[in-house]
């Protein structure tokens, strides 16, 4: 009964958004132009979540479309914020935002209460700033929790450029430079909550001096890339045993969601909540993306972004997850990690060819190089080597 009600509510929301984004009075120039090439009428033919697969994935168009073309005509007040994807393996994609990421911040704040994060106190954020949405959401959440944010900018695009040029020592020196600055802030300031991308957190955990400083914080939030269950257990249980941990999953295109409080029956150390209603997430078969996998099985993540600010349907991501049941009928996600080359190759040739030349919107994105999949993602990551995922510093 609960799932039936949730499905009905979701269908109502889909129909409302179809009217919003494809009505000439309220839709964006981008979608109104796209509608002319569709072989169906979104306002009359798209009635539920299942119908969204009729749309093409238009996220690659966001690399060069003018931002004013993305603004819905129905939004008549305010100016948009513009956020970009990581852009570490290709030209970045851009979205416009009016209220959607404020809603993400509100949801994140509520989730942190469930994880018993400090209700007050200063924050340390070590990650991408500038056009990246992560810095915005951290600042919003910190404000909701009455905290000031001390930020260190980590530029993943520059690191990726150095790695492509074979300048590994330069990239390592840059990471060391970031970590040393984090030490200085932790030495001088009272920090209650720290936010890291996993690669920077791992780099910090290798430095005893910085571990001692981090022992003074109450909570650590990690976000931006995946982290293996083994590494997460090591960080939580062995290196920072007295600190509360919580992860966040998402990206600029799809939105963000928090790890749910850990349960005894969870299939993995970290299970991420559904992004519903701001997005609908499916875990689908690697070879046949039209078919959801069974609960408890691993598949590829597919996302429909469903907000008034942005409508981005049918995005087949470059990461995989275990499908976990949730009462509202949407999927929760466990053990998120980059798709392996073999998993990506299971998809149809057109999609595989496109994926190998231009990365998907989610970190860890990546690209094929010399026969191996590099998963440096929006904000860092690791790489596949001999069929195994190896977490890197970048």
Tab-separated table of C-alpha atoms in Angstrom:
chain	number	residue	atom	x	y	z
A	1	UNK	CA	0.000	0.000	0.000
A	2	UNK	CA	2.807	2.448	0.903
A	3	UNK	CA	4.562	1.748	-2.395
A	4	UNK	CA	1.325	2.259	-4.337
A	5	UNK	CA	0.766	5.639	-2.695
A	6	UNK	CA	4.395	6.630	-3.330
A	7	UNK	CA	4.104	5.617	-6.996
A	8	UNK	CA	0.949	7.708	-7.344
A	9	UNK	CA	2.636	10.744	-5.789
A	10	UNK	CA	5.674	10.287	-8.036
A	11	UNK	CA	3.442	10.096	-11.115
A	12	UNK	CA	1.679	13.304	-10.095
A	13	UNK	CA	5.073	15.015	-9.752
A	14	UNK	CA	6.230	13.753	-13.160
A	15	UNK	CA	3.068	15.063	-14.849
A	16	UNK	CA	3.428	18.411	-13.082
A	17	UNK	CA	7.018	18.727	-14.289
A	18	UNK	CA	6.090	17.775	-17.865
A	19	UNK	CA	3.562	20.597	-17.889
A	20	UNK	CA	6.131	22.980	-16.374
A	21	UNK	CA	9.101	22.196	-18.625
A	22	UNK	CA	7.180	21.774	-21.906
A	23	UNK	CA	4.519	24.458	-21.631
A	24	UNK	CA	5.546	27.361	-23.924
A	25	UNK	CA	4.752	29.790	-21.103
A	26	UNK	CA	6.944	28.141	-18.441
A	27	UNK	CA	9.485	25.844	-20.121
A	28	UNK	CA	13.098	26.698	-20.873
A	29	UNK	CA	14.181	27.553	-24.431
A	30	UNK	CA	16.424	24.478	-24.256
A	31	UNK	CA	13.593	22.005	-23.626
A	32	UNK	CA	11.051	23.750	-25.828
A	33	UNK	CA	13.483	23.400	-28.727
A	34	UNK	CA	14.236	19.774	-27.850
A	35	UNK	CA	10.525	18.962	-27.792
A	36	UNK	CA	10.282	19.660	-31.511
A	37	UNK	CA	12.559	16.699	-32.270
A	38	UNK	CA	10.771	14.219	-29.986
A	39	UNK	CA	8.390	11.645	-31.474
A	40	UNK	CA	6.008	12.045	-28.542
A	41	UNK	CA	4.332	14.862	-26.620
A	42	UNK	CA	5.745	15.015	-23.064
A	43	UNK	CA	2.679	16.876	-21.773
A	44	UNK	CA	0.233	14.183	-22.856
A	45	UNK	CA	2.315	11.029	-23.263
A	46	UNK	CA	4.592	11.048	-20.198
A	47	UNK	CA	2.391	10.101	-17.256
A	48	UNK	CA	4.685	8.309	-14.802
A	49	UNK	CA	8.313	7.641	-13.917
A	50	UNK	CA	8.483	4.637	-16.252
A	51	UNK	CA	7.702	6.894	-19.221
A	52	UNK	CA	10.827	8.991	-18.638
A	53	UNK	CA	12.982	6.432	-20.464
A	54	UNK	CA	11.443	7.713	-23.704
A	55	UNK	CA	13.626	10.798	-23.430
A	56	UNK	CA	17.218	10.892	-24.670
A	57	UNK	CA	20.040	11.631	-22.248
A	58	UNK	CA	20.734	15.298	-23.005
A	59	UNK	CA	23.396	15.862	-20.355
A	60	UNK	CA	26.215	16.057	-22.932
A	61	UNK	CA	24.466	19.072	-24.473
A	62	UNK	CA	25.134	20.957	-21.252
A	63	UNK	CA	28.791	21.357	-22.220
A	64	UNK	CA	28.102	24.110	-24.745
A	65	UNK	CA	24.516	25.338	-24.330
A	66	UNK	CA	24.203	28.961	-23.217
A	67	UNK	CA	23.053	29.177	-19.625
A	68	UNK	CA	20.179	31.553	-20.410
A	69	UNK	CA	18.707	28.814	-22.616
A	70	UNK	CA	18.376	26.598	-19.538
A	71	UNK	CA	16.286	29.014	-17.456
A	72	UNK	CA	12.572	28.088	-17.343
A	73	UNK	CA	10.363	30.965	-18.467
A	74	UNK	CA	8.136	30.305	-15.481
A	75	UNK	CA	10.871	31.491	-13.106
A	76	UNK	CA	10.416	35.240	-13.308
A	77	UNK	CA	12.296	36.410	-10.231
A	78	UNK	CA	15.928	36.162	-9.246
A	79	UNK	CA	19.038	35.263	-11.197
A	80	UNK	CA	20.374	31.736	-11.477
A	81	UNK	CA	23.424	30.264	-9.884
A	82	UNK	CA	25.547	28.362	-12.399
A	83	UNK	CA	27.326	25.190	-11.321
A	84	UNK	CA	29.667	22.982	-13.331
A	85	UNK	CA	30.516	19.312	-13.321
A	86	UNK	CA	34.063	18.252	-12.510
A	87	UNK	CA	35.423	18.661	-16.018
A	88	UNK	CA	38.455	16.521	-15.208
A	89	UNK	CA	38.149	14.378	-18.332
A	90	UNK	CA	36.440	16.728	-20.750
A	91	UNK	CA	34.668	20.037	-21.016
A	92	UNK	CA	32.478	20.654	-17.947
A	93	UNK	CA	28.694	20.545	-18.066
A	94	UNK	CA	26.704	23.447	-16.649
A	95	UNK	CA	23.370	23.683	-14.891
A	96	UNK	CA	21.321	26.589	-13.577
A	97	UNK	CA	19.955	26.619	-10.054
A	98	UNK	CA	17.428	28.759	-8.221
A	99	UNK	CA	16.127	26.679	-5.305
A	100	UNK	CA	16.935	23.010	-5.982
A	101	UNK	CA	20.326	22.977	-4.288
A	102	UNK	CA	18.905	24.842	-1.308
A	103	UNK	CA	16.495	21.920	-0.992
A	104	UNK	CA	19.471	19.550	-1.189
A	105	UNK	CA	21.113	21.485	1.651
A	106	UNK	CA	17.963	21.261	3.776
A	107	UNK	CA	17.777	17.497	3.216
A	108	UNK	CA	21.483	17.131	4.024
A	109	UNK	CA	21.057	19.111	7.218
A	110	UNK	CA	18.198	16.877	8.365
A	111	UNK	CA	20.256	13.770	7.605
A	112	UNK	CA	23.175	15.075	9.663
A	113	UNK	CA	20.826	15.320	12.638
A	114	UNK	CA	20.132	11.606	12.234
A	115	UNK	CA	23.878	10.956	12.302
A	116	UNK	CA	24.276	13.101	15.451
A	117	UNK	CA	26.584	15.624	13.783
A	118	UNK	CA	27.327	18.718	15.895
A	119	UNK	CA	24.473	21.203	15.844
A	120	UNK	CA	26.904	24.108	16.132
A	121	UNK	CA	30.583	24.800	15.610
A	122	UNK	CA	32.939	25.679	12.782
A	123	UNK	CA	33.425	23.622	9.649
A	124	UNK	CA	36.543	22.800	7.633
A	125	UNK	CA	35.878	22.118	3.955
A	126	UNK	CA	38.673	20.701	1.803
A	127	UNK	CA	37.458	20.277	-1.751
A	128	UNK	CA	36.593	22.044	-5.002
A	129	UNK	CA	35.189	25.564	-4.753
A	130	UNK	CA	34.662	27.972	-7.655
A	131	UNK	CA	31.993	26.612	-10.026
A	132	UNK	CA	31.533	23.345	-8.125
A	133	UNK	CA	28.298	22.807	-6.226
A	134	UNK	CA	29.870	20.976	-3.284
A	135	UNK	CA	31.281	24.156	-1.777
A	136	UNK	CA	27.869	25.820	-2.011
A	137	UNK	CA	26.006	23.023	-0.274
A	138	UNK	CA	28.591	22.816	2.528
A	139	UNK	CA	28.300	26.555	3.135
A	140	UNK	CA	24.500	26.353	3.221
A	141	UNK	CA	24.455	23.417	5.626
A	142	UNK	CA	27.027	25.035	7.908
A	143	UNK	CA	24.880	28.170	8.052
A	144	UNK	CA	21.844	26.077	8.982
A	145	UNK	CA	23.924	24.590	11.794
A	146	UNK	CA	25.215	27.982	12.987
A	147	UNK	CA	28.799	27.380	11.925
A	148	UNK	CA	31.435	29.311	10.018
A	149	UNK	CA	33.212	27.561	7.131
A	150	UNK	CA	36.965	27.604	6.646
A	151	UNK	CA	37.662	26.424	3.100
A	152	UNK	CA	40.623	25.066	1.177
A	153	UNK	CA	40.220	24.919	-2.585
A	154	UNK	CA	41.238	21.657	-4.242
A	155	UNK	CA	41.315	21.928	-8.041
A	156	UNK	CA	40.710	18.449	-9.514
A	157	UNK	CA	41.024	19.713	-13.082
A	158	UNK	CA	44.575	20.885	-12.479
A	159	UNK	CA	45.512	17.598	-10.812
A	160	UNK	CA	44.091	15.641	-13.723
A	161	UNK	CA	46.025	17.792	-16.168
A	162	UNK	CA	49.250	17.104	-14.279
A	163	UNK	CA	48.566	13.368	-14.261
A	164	UNK	CA	47.826	13.335	-17.973
A	165	UNK	CA	51.181	14.989	-18.564
A	166	UNK	CA	52.892	12.319	-16.488
A	167	UNK	CA	53.748	14.825	-13.759
A	168	UNK	CA	52.860	12.574	-10.832
A	169	UNK	CA	55.357	14.239	-8.517
A	170	UNK	CA	53.725	17.603	-9.233
A	171	UNK	CA	50.285	16.200	-8.371
A	172	UNK	CA	51.638	14.623	-5.192
A	173	UNK	CA	53.249	17.914	-4.191
A	174	UNK	CA	49.943	19.707	-4.764
A	175	UNK	CA	48.062	17.245	-2.550
A	176	UNK	CA	50.742	17.627	0.130
A	177	UNK	CA	50.324	21.401	-0.118
A	178	UNK	CA	46.551	21.083	0.451
A	179	UNK	CA	46.980	18.692	3.367
A	180	UNK	CA	49.558	20.932	5.039
A	181	UNK	CA	47.157	23.869	4.892
A	182	UNK	CA	44.461	21.718	6.474
A	183	UNK	CA	46.865	20.952	9.311
A	184	UNK	CA	47.465	24.657	9.882
A	185	UNK	CA	43.739	25.404	10.116
A	186	UNK	CA	43.135	22.505	12.488
A	187	UNK	CA	46.038	23.685	14.619
A	188	UNK	CA	44.787	27.263	14.897
A	189	UNK	CA	40.991	26.915	14.858
A	190	UNK	CA	38.296	24.984	16.692
A	191	UNK	CA	36.679	22.750	14.095
A	192	UNK	CA	33.602	20.673	14.909
A	193	UNK	CA	32.906	19.186	11.462
A	194	UNK	CA	35.344	18.452	8.639
A	195	UNK	CA	34.396	17.706	5.023
A	196	UNK	CA	36.827	15.946	2.686
A	197	UNK	CA	36.844	14.217	-0.646
A	198	UNK	CA	37.949	10.618	0.006
A	199	UNK	CA	41.322	10.966	-1.751
A	200	UNK	CA	42.280	13.958	0.392
A	201	UNK	CA	40.966	12.250	3.523
A	202	UNK	CA	43.101	9.202	2.706
A	203	UNK	CA	46.129	11.426	2.149
A	204	UNK	CA	45.471	13.115	5.496
A	205	UNK	CA	45.151	9.747	7.241
A	206	UNK	CA	48.694	8.879	6.137
A	207	UNK	CA	50.130	11.771	8.134
A	208	UNK	CA	50.327	11.088	11.864
A	209	UNK	CA	50.632	14.767	12.694
A	210	UNK	CA	47.378	15.566	10.911
A	211	UNK	CA	45.572	12.557	12.374
A	212	UNK	CA	46.279	13.969	15.831
A	213	UNK	CA	44.710	17.284	14.819
A	214	UNK	CA	41.680	15.596	13.287
A	215	UNK	CA	41.126	13.661	16.502
A	216	UNK	CA	39.811	16.934	17.917
A	217	UNK	CA	36.876	17.201	15.487
A	218	UNK	CA	33.534	15.606	16.277
A	219	UNK	CA	32.422	14.539	12.798
A	220	UNK	CA	33.747	13.933	9.287
A	221	UNK	CA	31.624	14.026	6.157
A	222	UNK	CA	33.111	12.554	2.985
A	223	UNK	CA	31.758	13.333	-0.462
A	224	UNK	CA	32.645	13.663	-4.117
A	225	UNK	CA	33.929	10.181	-4.968
A	226	UNK	CA	33.369	6.621	-3.880
A	227	UNK	CA	35.312	4.942	-1.114
A	228	UNK	CA	35.792	1.199	-0.732
A	229	UNK	CA	34.191	-0.618	2.231
A	230	UNK	CA	37.642	-1.748	3.365
A	231	UNK	CA	39.059	1.777	3.389
A	232	UNK	CA	35.958	3.149	5.109
A	233	UNK	CA	36.229	0.521	7.841
A	234	UNK	CA	39.913	1.363	8.308
A	235	UNK	CA	39.186	5.081	8.609
A	236	UNK	CA	36.215	4.697	10.954
A	237	UNK	CA	37.403	1.875	13.185
A	238	UNK	CA	41.188	2.164	13.253
A	239	UNK	CA	42.370	5.658	12.343
A	240	UNK	CA	39.513	7.863	13.604
A	241	UNK	CA	37.592	5.610	16.033
A	242	UNK	CA	36.119	8.447	18.096
A	243	UNK	CA	34.763	10.483	15.188
A	244	UNK	CA	31.282	10.283	13.657
A	245	UNK	CA	31.375	9.532	9.923
A	246	UNK	CA	28.768	10.021	7.186
A	247	UNK	CA	29.050	9.947	3.399
A	248	UNK	CA	27.293	11.896	0.688
A	249	UNK	CA	26.622	10.640	-2.842
A	250	UNK	CA	25.796	12.633	-5.940
A	251	UNK	CA	26.984	15.179	-8.442
A	252	UNK	CA	26.103	18.423	-10.144
A	253	UNK	CA	23.690	16.802	-12.576
A	254	UNK	CA	21.817	14.384	-10.340
A	255	UNK	CA	21.720	16.111	-6.960
A	256	UNK	CA	23.008	14.738	-3.664
A	257	UNK	CA	21.857	12.420	-0.930
A	258	UNK	CA	23.262	11.290	2.386
A	259	UNK	CA	24.167	7.923	3.797
A	260	UNK	CA	21.311	6.551	5.855
A	261	UNK	CA	21.979	5.655	9.516
A	262	UNK	CA	23.644	2.269	9.599
A	263	UNK	CA	21.384	-0.696	10.325
A	264	UNK	CA	22.211	-4.226	11.428
A	265	UNK	CA	20.742	-5.683	8.243
A	266	UNK	CA	22.406	-3.275	5.811
A	267	UNK	CA	24.210	-5.072	2.976
A	268	UNK	CA	27.179	-2.706	3.122
A	269	UNK	CA	28.939	-0.371	5.517
A	270	UNK	CA	27.479	2.625	3.685
A	271	UNK	CA	23.994	2.710	2.152
A	272	UNK	CA	22.888	5.910	0.447
A	273	UNK	CA	19.293	7.033	0.555
A	274	UNK	CA	17.227	7.562	-2.545
A	275	UNK	CA	17.228	11.095	-3.946
A	276	UNK	CA	13.421	11.011	-4.193
A	277	UNK	CA	11.580	13.279	-4.981
A	278	UNK	CA	14.344	15.511	-6.388
A	279	UNK	CA	15.510	12.652	-8.584
A	280	UNK	CA	14.450	9.118	-9.377
A	281	UNK	CA	17.189	6.488	-9.241
A	282	UNK	CA	17.186	3.022	-10.777
A	283	UNK	CA	19.838	0.324	-10.609
A	284	UNK	CA	19.722	-1.334	-14.011
A	285	UNK	CA	21.264	-4.280	-15.798
A	286	UNK	CA	24.703	-3.584	-17.287
A	287	UNK	CA	23.835	-5.192	-20.630
A	288	UNK	CA	20.205	-4.037	-20.773
A	289	UNK	CA	19.685	-0.621	-19.122
A	290	UNK	CA	15.927	-0.899	-19.621
A	291	UNK	CA	15.753	-3.705	-17.045
A	292	UNK	CA	16.142	-3.058	-13.282
A	293	UNK	CA	18.263	-5.570	-11.399
A	294	UNK	CA	16.890	-7.562	-8.480
A	295	UNK	CA	17.232	-6.250	-4.944
A	296	UNK	CA	20.611	-7.244	-3.573
A	297	UNK	CA	22.179	-7.354	-7.048
A	298	UNK	CA	24.749	-4.975	-8.526
A	299	UNK	CA	23.885	-2.865	-11.535
A	300	UNK	CA	24.508	0.450	-13.188
A	301	UNK	CA	23.006	3.619	-11.746
A	302	UNK	CA	20.479	5.494	-13.867
A	303	UNK	CA	19.075	8.846	-12.769
A	304	UNK	CA	16.229	11.155	-13.772
A	305	UNK	CA	16.718	14.650	-12.282
A	306	UNK	CA	13.261	16.015	-11.453
A	307	UNK	CA	13.140	19.637	-10.299
A	308	UNK	CA	11.570	22.834	-11.568
A	309	UNK	CA	15.052	24.293	-12.071
A	310	UNK	CA	16.391	21.431	-14.197
A	311	UNK	CA	14.899	18.384	-15.880
A	312	UNK	CA	17.568	15.835	-16.861
A	313	UNK	CA	16.116	12.440	-17.750
A	314	UNK	CA	17.608	9.053	-18.425
A	315	UNK	CA	21.206	9.685	-17.358
A	316	UNK	CA	23.085	6.392	-17.351
A	317	UNK	CA	25.916	6.978	-14.910
A	318	UNK	CA	29.436	5.572	-14.993
A	319	UNK	CA	29.145	4.012	-11.564
A	320	UNK	CA	27.537	0.890	-10.192
A	321	UNK	CA	25.769	0.067	-6.938
A	322	UNK	CA	23.885	-2.667	-5.133
A	323	UNK	CA	20.125	-2.110	-5.259
A	324	UNK	CA	18.593	-1.849	-1.779
A	325	UNK	CA	14.842	-1.753	-1.105
A	326	UNK	CA	13.189	1.272	0.444
A	327	UNK	CA	9.604	1.684	1.600
A	328	UNK	CA	8.716	4.446	-0.867
A	329	UNK	CA	9.537	2.207	-3.811
A	330	UNK	CA	12.659	4.062	-4.938
A	331	UNK	CA	16.084	2.455	-4.755
A	332	UNK	CA	18.602	3.019	-2.013
A	333	UNK	CA	22.185	2.367	-3.065
A	334	UNK	CA	24.941	0.360	-1.384
A	335	UNK	CA	28.643	-0.006	-2.205
A	336	UNK	CA	28.762	2.665	-4.916
A	337	UNK	CA	31.894	2.399	-7.050
A	338	UNK	CA	33.055	3.149	-10.601
A	339	UNK	CA	31.942	0.744	-13.284
A	340	UNK	CA	34.753	-1.510	-14.428
A	341	UNK	CA	35.673	-1.583	-18.128
A	342	UNK	CA	33.944	-4.948	-18.476
A	343	UNK	CA	30.760	-3.573	-16.906
A	344	UNK	CA	30.779	-0.575	-19.230
A	345	UNK	CA	31.404	-2.819	-22.236
A	346	UNK	CA	28.254	-4.812	-21.480
A	347	UNK	CA	26.135	-1.887	-22.659
A	348	UNK	CA	25.212	-1.434	-26.300
A	349	UNK	CA	27.939	-0.268	-28.679
A	350	UNK	CA	26.589	3.236	-29.160
A	351	UNK	CA	26.454	3.959	-25.451
A	352	UNK	CA	29.827	2.356	-24.797
A	353	UNK	CA	31.494	4.340	-27.567
A	354	UNK	CA	30.020	7.567	-26.227
A	355	UNK	CA	31.055	6.734	-22.685
A	356	UNK	CA	34.637	5.965	-23.659
A	357	UNK	CA	35.062	9.339	-25.334
A	358	UNK	CA	33.186	11.563	-22.896
A	359	UNK	CA	32.806	10.875	-19.192
A	360	UNK	CA	29.479	10.472	-17.466
A	361	UNK	CA	28.213	13.184	-15.153
A	362	UNK	CA	28.885	11.452	-11.889
A	363	UNK	CA	32.124	11.368	-10.015
A	364	UNK	CA	33.793	8.950	-10.328
A	365	UNK	CA	33.681	9.613	-14.044
A	366	UNK	CA	36.695	8.822	-16.081
A	367	UNK	CA	38.060	7.858	-19.432
A	368	UNK	CA	39.707	4.977	-21.142
A	369	UNK	CA	43.454	5.339	-21.559
A	370	UNK	CA	45.826	2.648	-22.799
A	371	UNK	CA	43.183	-0.008	-22.226
A	372	UNK	CA	42.496	0.812	-18.591
A	373	UNK	CA	39.753	2.818	-16.931
A	374	UNK	CA	40.947	5.858	-14.998
A	375	UNK	CA	38.398	6.866	-12.380
A	376	UNK	CA	39.596	10.208	-11.132
A	377	UNK	CA	36.060	11.562	-11.188
A	378	UNK	CA	34.814	15.045	-10.422
A	379	UNK	CA	36.859	15.410	-7.274
A	380	UNK	CA	39.402	12.610	-7.303
A	381	UNK	CA	39.274	8.855	-7.141
A	382	UNK	CA	41.369	5.907	-8.142
A	383	UNK	CA	41.890	3.601	-11.077
A	384	UNK	CA	41.147	0.115	-12.254
A	385	UNK	CA	44.274	-2.008	-12.461
A	386	UNK	CA	44.204	-5.683	-13.442
A	387	UNK	CA	40.466	-5.813	-12.778
A	388	UNK	CA	40.612	-4.382	-9.253
A	389	UNK	CA	39.734	-0.884	-8.101
A	390	UNK	CA	42.686	0.843	-6.477
A	391	UNK	CA	41.957	4.012	-4.539
A	392	UNK	CA	44.330	6.831	-5.345
A	393	UNK	CA	45.426	10.023	-3.701
A	394	UNK	CA	43.852	12.169	-6.387
